[in-house]
Short mmCIF file of C-alpha atoms in Angstrom, two decimals:
data_model
loop_
_atom_site.label_atom_id
_atom_site.label_comp_id
_atom_site.label_asym_id
_atom_site.label_seq_id
_atom_site.Cartn_x
_atom_site.Cartn_y
_atom_site.Cartn_z
CA MET A 1 287.15 97.64 242.33
CA LEU A 2 286.84 101.43 242.65
CA SER A 3 290.27 101.63 244.29
CA ALA A 4 291.73 99.64 241.39
CA ILE A 5 290.21 102.05 238.86
CA LYS A 6 291.51 105.01 240.88
CA ASP A 7 295.02 103.49 241.00
CA LEU A 8 294.99 102.94 237.24
CA GLY A 9 293.89 106.54 236.70
CA GLN A 10 296.61 107.92 238.97
CA LEU A 11 299.19 105.85 237.09
CA ILE A 12 298.04 107.41 233.79
CA ILE A 13 298.06 110.92 235.31
CA LYS A 14 301.59 110.44 236.65
CA GLU A 15 303.05 108.91 233.48
CA GLU A 16 301.39 111.30 231.02
CA LYS A 17 301.82 114.34 233.31
CA LYS A 18 298.15 115.27 232.95
CA ASP A 19 296.63 118.32 234.62
CA ALA A 20 293.06 118.79 235.84
CA LEU A 21 291.83 120.13 232.48
CA ASP A 22 293.18 117.06 230.66
CA ILE A 23 291.23 114.86 233.07
CA PHE A 24 287.98 116.82 233.15
CA VAL A 25 287.61 117.12 229.37
CA GLU A 26 285.85 114.04 227.98
CA ASP A 27 286.11 112.63 224.48
CA PRO A 28 282.55 112.90 223.09
CA ASN A 29 283.46 110.40 220.38
CA VAL A 30 284.80 107.64 222.63
CA THR A 31 282.33 105.19 221.02
CA GLY A 32 283.35 106.21 217.49
CA ASN A 33 279.77 107.08 216.50
CA TYR A 34 280.01 110.88 216.71
CA THR A 35 281.58 111.64 213.35
CA LYS A 36 280.19 115.13 212.62
CA VAL A 37 280.04 118.43 214.48
CA ILE A 38 277.35 121.01 213.78
CA THR A 39 278.77 124.46 214.44
CA ILE A 40 276.72 127.53 215.31
CA GLU A 41 278.92 130.22 213.84
CA ILE A 42 279.36 133.65 215.41
CA ALA A 43 281.45 136.61 214.25
CA LEU A 44 283.07 138.61 217.05
CA ASP A 45 284.46 142.12 216.58
CA SER A 46 284.76 145.38 218.49
CA THR A 47 281.02 146.02 218.12
CA GLY A 48 279.98 142.67 219.61
CA CYS A 49 278.65 139.31 218.40
CA LYS A 50 276.87 138.63 215.10
CA PHE A 51 275.25 135.41 213.90
CA SER A 52 276.97 134.03 210.77
CA GLY A 53 275.12 130.79 210.12
CA VAL A 54 275.23 127.08 210.91
CA GLY A 55 277.84 124.75 209.44
CA ILE A 56 278.96 121.14 209.73
CA GLU A 57 282.41 119.58 209.87
CA ASN A 58 284.09 116.28 210.65
CA TYR A 59 284.90 115.49 214.25
CA GLU A 60 288.67 115.76 214.85
CA SER A 61 290.12 114.07 217.92
CA GLN A 62 293.05 116.51 218.05
CA LYS A 63 290.53 119.28 218.75
CA MET A 64 289.15 117.55 221.83
CA MET A 65 290.55 120.13 224.28
CA ARG A 66 289.18 122.92 222.07
CA TYR A 67 285.71 121.33 222.01
CA LEU A 68 285.83 121.30 225.85
CA TYR A 69 283.12 118.65 226.29
CA ARG A 70 282.05 117.19 229.63
CA ARG A 71 278.68 115.62 230.18
CA GLY A 72 276.43 117.32 232.71
CA SER A 73 272.84 116.71 233.72
CA SER A 74 270.77 114.68 231.26
CA GLY A 75 267.90 117.13 231.65
CA GLY A 76 270.02 120.27 231.70
CA ALA A 77 273.16 121.82 230.27
CA ASP A 78 276.60 120.27 230.11
CA PHE A 79 279.64 122.01 231.61
CA SER A 80 280.32 123.99 228.44
CA PRO A 81 278.23 125.06 225.40
CA MET A 82 279.12 121.83 223.58
CA ALA A 83 276.73 118.87 223.48
CA LYS A 84 275.75 115.56 221.94
CA ILE A 85 272.61 115.95 219.85
CA SER A 86 269.79 113.85 221.25
CA ALA A 87 266.68 112.44 219.59
CA SER A 88 265.31 115.99 219.82
CA PRO A 89 267.86 118.19 217.97
CA ALA A 90 265.93 121.39 218.61
CA GLY A 91 265.64 120.48 222.29
CA THR A 92 269.40 119.94 222.45
CA PHE A 93 269.97 123.54 221.37
CA GLU A 94 267.51 124.83 223.98
CA ARG A 95 268.70 122.69 226.91
CA LYS A 96 272.40 122.31 226.22
CA ILE A 97 273.46 125.47 224.42
CA LEU A 98 271.05 128.21 225.49
CA GLY A 99 270.61 126.41 228.82
CA TRP A 100 274.34 126.70 229.53
CA PHE A 101 273.99 130.48 229.70
CA ARG A 102 272.05 130.13 232.94
CA VAL A 103 275.55 130.39 234.37
CA LEU A 104 274.86 134.14 234.27
CA GLU A 105 272.22 133.71 236.99
CA ASN A 106 274.23 131.20 239.03
CA LYS A 107 275.09 132.80 242.39
CA LYS A 108 277.99 130.39 242.94
CA ILE A 109 279.80 131.57 239.82
CA SER A 110 282.20 134.51 239.82
CA LEU A 111 282.23 136.75 236.72
CA GLN A 112 283.94 140.02 235.81
CA GLU A 113 281.56 142.66 234.43
CA GLU A 114 283.28 142.67 231.02
CA ASP A 115 282.97 138.87 230.80
CA ARG A 116 279.32 139.00 231.83
CA LYS A 117 278.58 141.52 229.08
CA PHE A 118 280.25 139.27 226.47
CA LEU A 119 278.20 136.23 227.54
CA GLU A 120 274.96 138.23 227.65
CA ASP A 121 275.65 139.53 224.13
CA LEU A 122 276.37 135.99 222.92
CA ARG A 123 273.19 134.61 224.51
CA GLN A 124 271.11 137.40 222.97
CA VAL A 125 272.45 136.67 219.47
CA LEU A 126 271.66 132.96 219.89
CA SER A 127 268.17 133.70 221.19
CA GLU A 128 267.37 136.15 218.40
CA ASN A 129 268.35 133.56 215.77
CA GLU A 130 266.91 130.54 217.58
CA ASP A 131 264.38 129.57 214.91
CA GLU A 132 266.91 129.65 212.07
CA ILE A 133 269.49 127.74 214.12
CA LYS A 134 266.99 125.00 215.00
CA GLU A 135 265.86 124.69 211.38
CA LYS A 136 269.44 124.32 210.14
CA ILE A 137 270.22 121.72 212.83
CA LEU A 138 267.15 119.69 211.85
CA ASN A 139 268.10 119.89 208.15
CA PHE A 140 271.58 118.57 208.87
CA ARG A 141 270.15 115.78 211.00
CA LYS A 142 267.88 114.70 208.12
CA THR A 143 270.76 114.53 205.64
CA ILE A 144 273.08 112.46 207.86
CA PRO A 145 272.40 108.72 208.34
CA GLN A 146 270.83 108.01 211.74
CA LYS A 147 273.65 105.64 212.71
CA GLU A 148 276.01 108.61 212.64
CA ARG A 149 275.64 110.67 215.80
CA LEU A 150 276.10 114.44 215.81
CA LEU A 151 277.67 116.98 218.13
CA LEU A 152 276.68 120.63 218.55
CA THR A 153 278.94 123.50 219.52
CA LEU A 154 279.73 127.17 219.03
CA LYS A 155 282.39 128.31 216.58
CA ILE A 156 283.38 131.93 217.01
CA ARG A 157 285.43 133.77 214.40
CA GLN A 158 287.60 136.56 215.80
CA LYS A 159 290.16 138.55 213.79
CA GLY A 160 289.96 136.02 210.99
CA GLN A 161 290.64 133.08 213.29
CA ALA A 162 288.09 130.36 214.03
CA LYS A 163 287.84 129.56 217.73
CA TYR A 164 285.97 126.90 219.67
CA VAL A 165 284.68 127.26 223.21
CA GLY A 166 287.86 125.74 224.68
CA ASP A 167 289.93 128.51 223.07
CA PHE A 168 288.37 131.11 225.38
CA PRO A 169 290.00 131.36 228.86
CA LEU A 170 286.69 132.73 230.18
CA ILE A 171 284.74 129.60 229.17
CA VAL A 172 287.53 127.32 230.45
CA ASP A 173 287.39 129.13 233.81
CA LEU A 174 283.59 128.73 233.94
CA PHE A 175 284.03 125.06 233.01
CA PHE A 176 286.18 124.62 236.14
CA GLN A 177 283.84 126.68 238.32
CA LEU A 178 280.77 124.67 237.28
CA ILE A 179 282.51 121.34 237.95
CA LYS A 180 283.73 122.58 241.34
CA ALA A 181 280.25 123.84 242.27
CA LYS A 182 278.74 120.46 241.30
CA ASP A 183 281.33 118.48 243.26
CA GLU A 184 280.91 120.62 246.35
CA GLU A 185 277.12 120.34 246.54
CA LEU A 186 277.72 117.77 249.29
CA THR A 187 281.00 118.01 251.22
CA ALA A 188 282.53 117.25 254.60
CA ARG A 189 285.62 118.67 256.28
CA GLN A 190 288.48 116.76 257.88
CA LYS A 191 287.12 113.29 257.06
CA VAL A 192 288.70 110.08 255.77
CA CYS A 193 288.67 109.29 252.04
CA SER A 194 287.24 105.83 251.31
CA LEU A 195 289.73 105.24 248.48
CA CYS A 196 293.13 106.36 249.84
CA GLY A 197 292.28 105.98 253.55
CA LEU A 198 293.74 109.38 254.47
CA LYS A 199 292.10 112.21 256.37
CA LYS A 200 291.69 115.17 254.02
CA GLU A 201 290.64 118.78 254.43
CA ASN A 202 287.87 118.52 251.86
CA ILE A 203 285.87 115.35 251.19
CA LEU A 204 283.36 115.17 248.32
CA GLY A 205 280.14 113.27 248.89
CA ASN A 206 278.32 113.46 245.59
CA ILE A 207 280.69 111.63 243.24
CA ASN A 208 278.85 110.37 240.16
CA THR A 209 281.75 108.82 238.23
CA TYR A 210 280.06 105.51 238.99
CA ALA A 211 276.45 105.98 240.10
CA PHE A 212 275.64 103.26 242.62
CA TYR A 213 273.65 105.36 245.08
CA THR A 214 271.51 108.48 244.99
CA VAL A 215 271.09 111.48 247.26
CA ASP A 216 268.05 113.05 245.61
CA LYS A 217 265.52 110.37 246.65
CA PRO A 218 264.64 108.83 250.04
CA GLY A 219 267.07 105.94 249.74
CA PHE A 220 270.47 107.22 250.89
CA ILE A 221 270.68 104.83 253.85
CA THR A 222 273.93 105.96 255.46
CA GLY A 223 273.18 109.00 257.60
CA ASN A 224 269.69 107.86 258.65
CA PHE A 225 268.05 109.35 255.55
CA ASN A 226 269.66 112.72 256.31
CA GLU A 227 270.93 114.11 253.00
CA SER A 228 273.57 116.27 254.68
CA LYS A 229 275.16 113.08 256.04
CA SER A 230 274.81 110.99 252.92
CA TRP A 231 278.45 111.76 251.99
CA ARG A 232 279.19 108.77 254.22
CA ASN A 233 278.02 106.47 251.42
CA PHE A 234 281.11 107.19 249.35
CA PRO A 235 283.50 109.83 250.76
CA VAL A 236 286.22 110.69 248.24
CA CYS A 237 288.96 113.31 248.34
CA GLU A 238 289.63 115.60 245.38
CA GLU A 239 292.87 113.81 244.40
CA CYS A 240 291.21 110.39 244.32
CA LYS A 241 288.28 111.76 242.31
CA LEU A 242 290.70 112.85 239.57
CA GLY A 243 292.21 109.37 239.55
CA LEU A 244 288.79 107.74 239.41
CA ASP A 245 287.66 109.97 236.52
CA GLU A 246 290.84 109.28 234.54
CA GLY A 247 290.69 105.56 235.29
CA LYS A 248 287.12 105.27 234.02
CA ALA A 249 287.95 107.22 230.84
CA TYR A 250 290.94 104.93 230.21
CA LEU A 251 288.86 101.79 230.70
CA GLN A 252 286.20 103.01 228.30
CA LYS A 253 288.77 103.85 225.64
CA ASN A 254 291.28 101.00 225.97
CA LEU A 255 289.92 98.14 228.06
CA THR A 256 286.30 97.65 226.99
CA PHE A 257 285.41 94.33 225.36
CA LYS A 258 282.40 92.09 224.77
CA PHE A 259 281.52 88.58 225.90
CA CYS A 260 278.52 87.07 224.09
CA GLY A 261 277.45 90.58 223.16
CA ILE A 262 277.65 91.91 226.73
CA PRO A 263 280.17 94.77 227.15
CA TYR A 264 282.61 94.70 230.04
CA ASN A 265 285.71 96.50 231.33
CA LEU A 266 288.93 94.64 232.08
CA VAL A 267 290.11 96.25 235.34
CA PRO A 268 293.70 95.61 236.48
CA LYS A 269 294.39 95.74 240.21
CA PHE A 270 298.03 96.15 241.20
CA ILE A 271 298.67 93.94 244.24
CA VAL A 272 301.83 95.80 245.29
CA GLY A 273 300.58 99.27 244.32
CA TYR A 274 301.40 101.06 241.10
CA ASP A 275 304.52 102.77 242.53
CA ASP A 276 306.39 99.45 242.67
CA ILE A 277 305.37 97.84 239.38
CA SER A 278 307.87 97.24 236.60
CA ARG A 279 308.46 99.50 233.62
CA GLU A 280 307.07 96.78 231.34
CA VAL A 281 303.70 96.89 233.06
CA VAL A 282 303.71 100.70 233.11
CA GLU A 283 304.27 100.67 229.34
CA ILE A 284 301.31 98.36 228.80
CA PHE A 285 298.83 100.42 230.80
CA ALA A 286 300.15 103.98 230.82
CA HIS A 287 301.03 104.38 227.17
CA SER A 288 298.65 101.78 225.75
CA SER A 289 300.79 101.24 222.63
CA LYS A 290 300.82 97.51 223.34
CA LEU A 291 297.09 97.54 223.99
CA VAL A 292 296.46 99.33 220.70
CA SER A 293 298.57 96.85 218.74
CA LEU A 294 296.98 93.91 220.53
CA ARG A 295 293.47 95.18 219.91
CA GLU A 296 294.23 95.34 216.19
CA LYS A 297 295.06 91.61 216.11
CA ARG A 298 291.52 90.33 215.67
CA ILE A 299 291.00 86.62 216.29
CA ASP A 300 287.98 84.47 215.58
CA SER A 301 286.70 83.53 219.02
CA ILE A 302 283.63 83.98 221.15
CA THR A 303 285.38 86.53 223.34
CA GLY A 304 287.19 88.57 220.71
CA ASP A 305 290.48 90.45 220.85
CA GLU A 306 290.82 90.43 224.65
CA GLU A 307 292.20 86.88 224.28
CA GLU A 308 295.36 88.47 222.91
CA ILE A 309 295.59 90.94 225.78
CA LEU A 310 295.00 88.25 228.41
CA ALA A 311 297.73 86.15 226.83
CA GLU A 312 300.13 89.09 227.04
CA LEU A 313 299.22 89.93 230.63
CA ALA A 314 299.64 86.27 231.63
CA LYS A 315 303.38 86.68 231.01
CA ILE A 316 303.64 89.31 233.74
CA ASP A 317 304.76 88.30 237.26
CA ASP A 318 302.14 87.87 239.96
CA ILE A 319 301.74 91.57 240.64
CA LEU A 320 298.20 92.15 239.44
CA THR A 321 294.78 90.61 239.27
CA LEU A 322 292.22 91.25 236.55
CA ASN A 323 288.61 92.05 237.33
CA PHE A 324 285.84 91.69 234.75
CA LEU A 325 283.33 94.52 235.25
CA PHE A 326 280.24 93.72 233.18
CA ILE A 327 278.18 96.69 232.07
CA GLN A 328 274.41 96.42 231.82
#
């Protein structure tokens, strides 16, 4: 199943010519519930950073790369100062926005002195105006219906131009560094990847794309309860991790359905490998235009619009199987 998701992801990467940043950045509104973005607004000039206020705007999917969102630890910061607001809006600001600036104390992160000064100045401005920022966030939360979820980010105005965190090369570089540091918490050298079957220079052992084992509690069986050997549970090379991440994101966006109210992913597995499949099949999965049009053809059945997609896929030669991955 994981190999199938990885293959699908690598097909998308190849067809859409995606780079690592395209893959790492997640759509915070993949469920369609996050319709508004609360912006903590900062003015930046030659003298430094100044707090300008707190605003709110509609979420725009075309700004996804500028928002630079990727989920991190549930109890800590994400990989950039951009977050989904939780049941505790004030806590979100503390943990996810101010908490992100702990990157300044992270020994694994490389920073130029000029960049460090900019981030320290930005953190100080946010800290000094913490009470007002929290109050404004809470006020916005009260005025927006609870069914509408909110996002929180920084919006920095420089030379008359409004910029988001993804518009700053410094924050993009830190985004990459933090992801790399997380992935390399548990690694092995010159080992075999469990997905592609090839021996690679660097094997990652703490992949959480799909969390089916843990290394932070006494339960990582492979390696005789030795955490340093627990990479053996699920050794994955860097290339396959990118495919797995992209495959999961594609499933969530395009191939998630419901059966009797239970959500599931429809996972295609290419029997002959994705390099040898026909252009017709590539069009269906890589560009998703057919999937989009099929999903819009709602039919009155217990299973919903996937009936249309299954009917379309049934016309394809015997080159793939379909797995139903139920999500609980």
